[in-house]
Amino acid sequence: MYVEKIIKLRDINYYIRVELEYKKDYDTVYLYIKNYQDDYYDGGDFSLLLEKIAQNYTFDKAMVYDKNISYMADVIYLYDRIPFLSGIRTEYIAKKDSLPYSISFITKEEIEKYLKDNHIKLNNHGNFKLYDENTWLI
């Protein structure tokens, strides 16, 4: 199962996709983040994380990751702060009729390949926990 939540940076809508799975724990079924070390998932915590990232975003902070391609700068900025994401879908909305005129999607694997190919270093996420704001990079 996938969940997508929106975050708006500048005038671009980014939908952060997270792959989740159901697990049974003591006769109760819960949603967990699939393929991530700390698999705790809570939609409210995820929304709060996205809200704080959006509030603290600046284009200059994103450009640290990629000075040539602003799309990749934003994508990497988001990935550095949301290390459990599965992908990012992007919608560009036309001002004239408020409808999407372009939609793209990039997977976690594509982001990681781009980072490796371009020798881009991220922050250490070894202690990131969705339930603990003190571990968030904002």
GROMACS .gro file of C-alpha atoms in nm:
model
  138
    1MET     CA    1   0.000   0.000   0.000
    2TYR     CA    2   0.116   0.353  -0.074
    3VAL     CA    3   0.027   0.679   0.095
    4GLU     CA    4   0.097   1.014  -0.068
    5LYS     CA    5   0.096   1.344   0.117
    6ILE     CA    6   0.140   1.685  -0.037
    7ILE     CA    7   0.400   1.946   0.044
    8LYS     CA    8   0.419   2.275  -0.142
    9LEU     CA    9   0.760   2.431  -0.203
   10ARG     CA   10   0.751   2.763  -0.384
   11ASP     CA   11   0.463   2.713  -0.631
   12ILE     CA   12   0.521   2.341  -0.690
   13ASN     CA   13   0.316   2.059  -0.537
   14TYR     CA   14   0.528   1.761  -0.433
   15TYR     CA   15   0.352   1.441  -0.331
   16ILE     CA   16   0.570   1.234  -0.101
   17ARG     CA   17   0.499   0.865  -0.152
   18VAL     CA   18   0.561   0.619   0.130
   19GLU     CA   19   0.522   0.244   0.092
   20LEU     CA   20   0.343   0.092   0.390
   21GLU     CA   21   0.253  -0.259   0.495
   22TYR     CA   22   0.016  -0.410   0.745
   23LYS     CA   23   0.161  -0.608   1.035
   24LYS     CA   24  -0.014  -0.784   1.316
   25ASP     CA   25   0.115  -0.707   1.665
   26TYR     CA   26  -0.056  -0.873   1.962
   27ASP     CA   27  -0.380  -0.941   1.772
   28THR     CA   28  -0.398  -0.582   1.642
   29VAL     CA   29  -0.311  -0.480   1.287
   30TYR     CA   30  -0.097  -0.169   1.233
   31LEU     CA   31   0.051   0.016   0.938
   32TYR     CA   32   0.430   0.021   0.920
   33ILE     CA   33   0.680   0.178   0.681
   34LYS     CA   34   0.798  -0.090   0.443
   35ASN     CA   35   1.173  -0.139   0.391
   36TYR     CA   36   1.289   0.116   0.649
   37GLN     CA   37   1.491   0.053   0.965
   38ASP     CA   38   1.251   0.224   1.208
   39ASP     CA   39   0.921   0.116   1.059
   40TYR     CA   40   0.687   0.313   1.288
   41TYR     CA   41   0.423   0.503   1.087
   42ASP     CA   42   0.169   0.760   1.195
   43GLY     CA   43  -0.007   0.984   0.945
   44GLY     CA   44  -0.028   1.272   1.192
   45ASP     CA   45   0.345   1.266   1.261
   46PHE     CA   46   0.411   1.246   0.887
   47SER     CA   47   0.187   1.550   0.824
   48LEU     CA   48   0.362   1.744   1.101
   49LEU     CA   49   0.703   1.660   0.953
   50LEU     CA   50   0.592   1.785   0.610
   51GLU     CA   51   0.446   2.103   0.760
   52LYS     CA   52   0.771   2.184   0.941
   53ILE     CA   53   0.980   2.110   0.631
   54ALA     CA   54   0.763   2.344   0.422
   55GLN     CA   55   0.777   2.622   0.682
   56ASN     CA   56   1.156   2.610   0.697
   57TYR     CA   57   1.223   2.564   0.324
   58THR     CA   58   1.416   2.822   0.128
   59PHE     CA   59   1.537   2.795  -0.227
   60ASP     CA   60   1.892   2.869  -0.108
   61LYS     CA   61   1.881   2.572   0.131
   62ALA     CA   62   1.774   2.343  -0.155
   63MET     CA   63   2.036   2.475  -0.398
   64VAL     CA   64   2.309   2.339  -0.169
   65TYR     CA   65   2.225   1.994  -0.311
   66ASP     CA   66   2.225   2.081  -0.683
   67LYS     CA   67   2.308   2.422  -0.828
   68ASN     CA   68   2.219   2.328  -1.187
   69ILE     CA   69   1.881   2.156  -1.167
   70SER     CA   70   1.633   2.317  -0.928
   71TYR     CA   71   1.396   2.018  -0.953
   72MET     CA   72   1.670   1.783  -0.827
   73ALA     CA   73   1.769   2.035  -0.559
   74ASP     CA   74   1.413   2.023  -0.422
   75VAL     CA   75   1.390   1.644  -0.455
   76ILE     CA   76   1.717   1.589  -0.269
   77TYR     CA   77   1.623   1.850  -0.009
   78LEU     CA   78   1.305   1.651   0.059
   79TYR     CA   79   1.481   1.314   0.055
   80ASP     CA   80   1.741   1.437   0.303
   81ARG     CA   81   1.457   1.524   0.542
   82ILE     CA   82   1.226   1.229   0.468
   83PRO     CA   83   1.462   0.931   0.439
   84PHE     CA   84   1.180   0.675   0.442
   85LEU     CA   85   1.007   0.799   0.126
   86SER     CA   86   0.952   0.566  -0.169
   87GLY     CA   87   0.921   0.834  -0.433
   88ILE     CA   88   0.815   1.187  -0.514
   89ARG     CA   89   0.541   1.284  -0.758
   90THR     CA   90   0.539   1.642  -0.878
   91GLU     CA   91   0.258   1.850  -1.022
   92TYR     CA   92   0.303   2.183  -1.190
   93ILE     CA   93  -0.023   2.377  -1.190
   94ALA     CA   94  -0.115   2.621  -1.468
   95LYS     CA   95  -0.201   2.966  -1.333
   96LYS     CA   96  -0.459   3.025  -1.605
   97ASP     CA   97  -0.696   2.738  -1.525
   98SER     CA   98  -0.544   2.590  -1.206
   99LEU     CA   99  -0.504   2.248  -1.367
  100PRO     CA  100  -0.191   2.031  -1.378
  101TYR     CA  101   0.006   2.081  -1.697
  102SER     CA  102   0.295   1.853  -1.605
  103ILE     CA  103   0.327   1.554  -1.373
  104SER     CA  104   0.647   1.361  -1.297
  105PHE     CA  105   0.754   1.085  -1.062
  106ILE     CA  106   1.098   0.989  -0.929
  107THR     CA  107   1.167   0.679  -0.722
  108LYS     CA  108   1.391   0.647  -0.419
  109GLU     CA  109   1.625   0.430  -0.626
  110GLU     CA  110   1.655   0.698  -0.894
  111ILE     CA  111   1.729   0.961  -0.628
  112GLU     CA  112   1.997   0.741  -0.472
  113LYS     CA  113   2.155   0.674  -0.813
  114TYR     CA  114   2.161   1.050  -0.885
  115LEU     CA  115   2.327   1.113  -0.547
  116LYS     CA  116   2.591   0.847  -0.614
  117ASP     CA  117   2.658   0.952  -0.975
  118ASN     CA  118   2.698   1.316  -0.874
  119HIS     CA  119   2.887   1.258  -0.547
  120ILE     CA  120   2.624   1.439  -0.337
  121LYS     CA  121   2.647   1.379   0.036
  122LEU     CA  122   2.345   1.377   0.264
  123ASN     CA  123   2.314   1.411   0.638
  124ASN     CA  124   2.335   1.099   0.853
  125HIS     CA  125   1.988   0.956   0.921
  126GLY     CA  126   2.094   0.669   1.146
  127ASN     CA  127   1.886   0.800   1.432
  128PHE     CA  128   1.582   0.933   1.238
  129LYS     CA  129   1.252   0.837   1.398
  130LEU     CA  130   0.921   0.964   1.267
  131TYR     CA  131   0.776   0.977   1.619
  132ASP     CA  132   1.064   1.188   1.758
  133GLU     CA  133   1.088   1.548   1.634
  134ASN     CA  134   1.433   1.578   1.792
  135THR     CA  135   1.570   1.346   1.521
  136TRP     CA  136   1.421   1.542   1.230
  137LEU     CA  137   1.635   1.757   1.001
  138ILE     CA  138   1.430   2.071   0.952
   0.00000   0.00000   0.00000
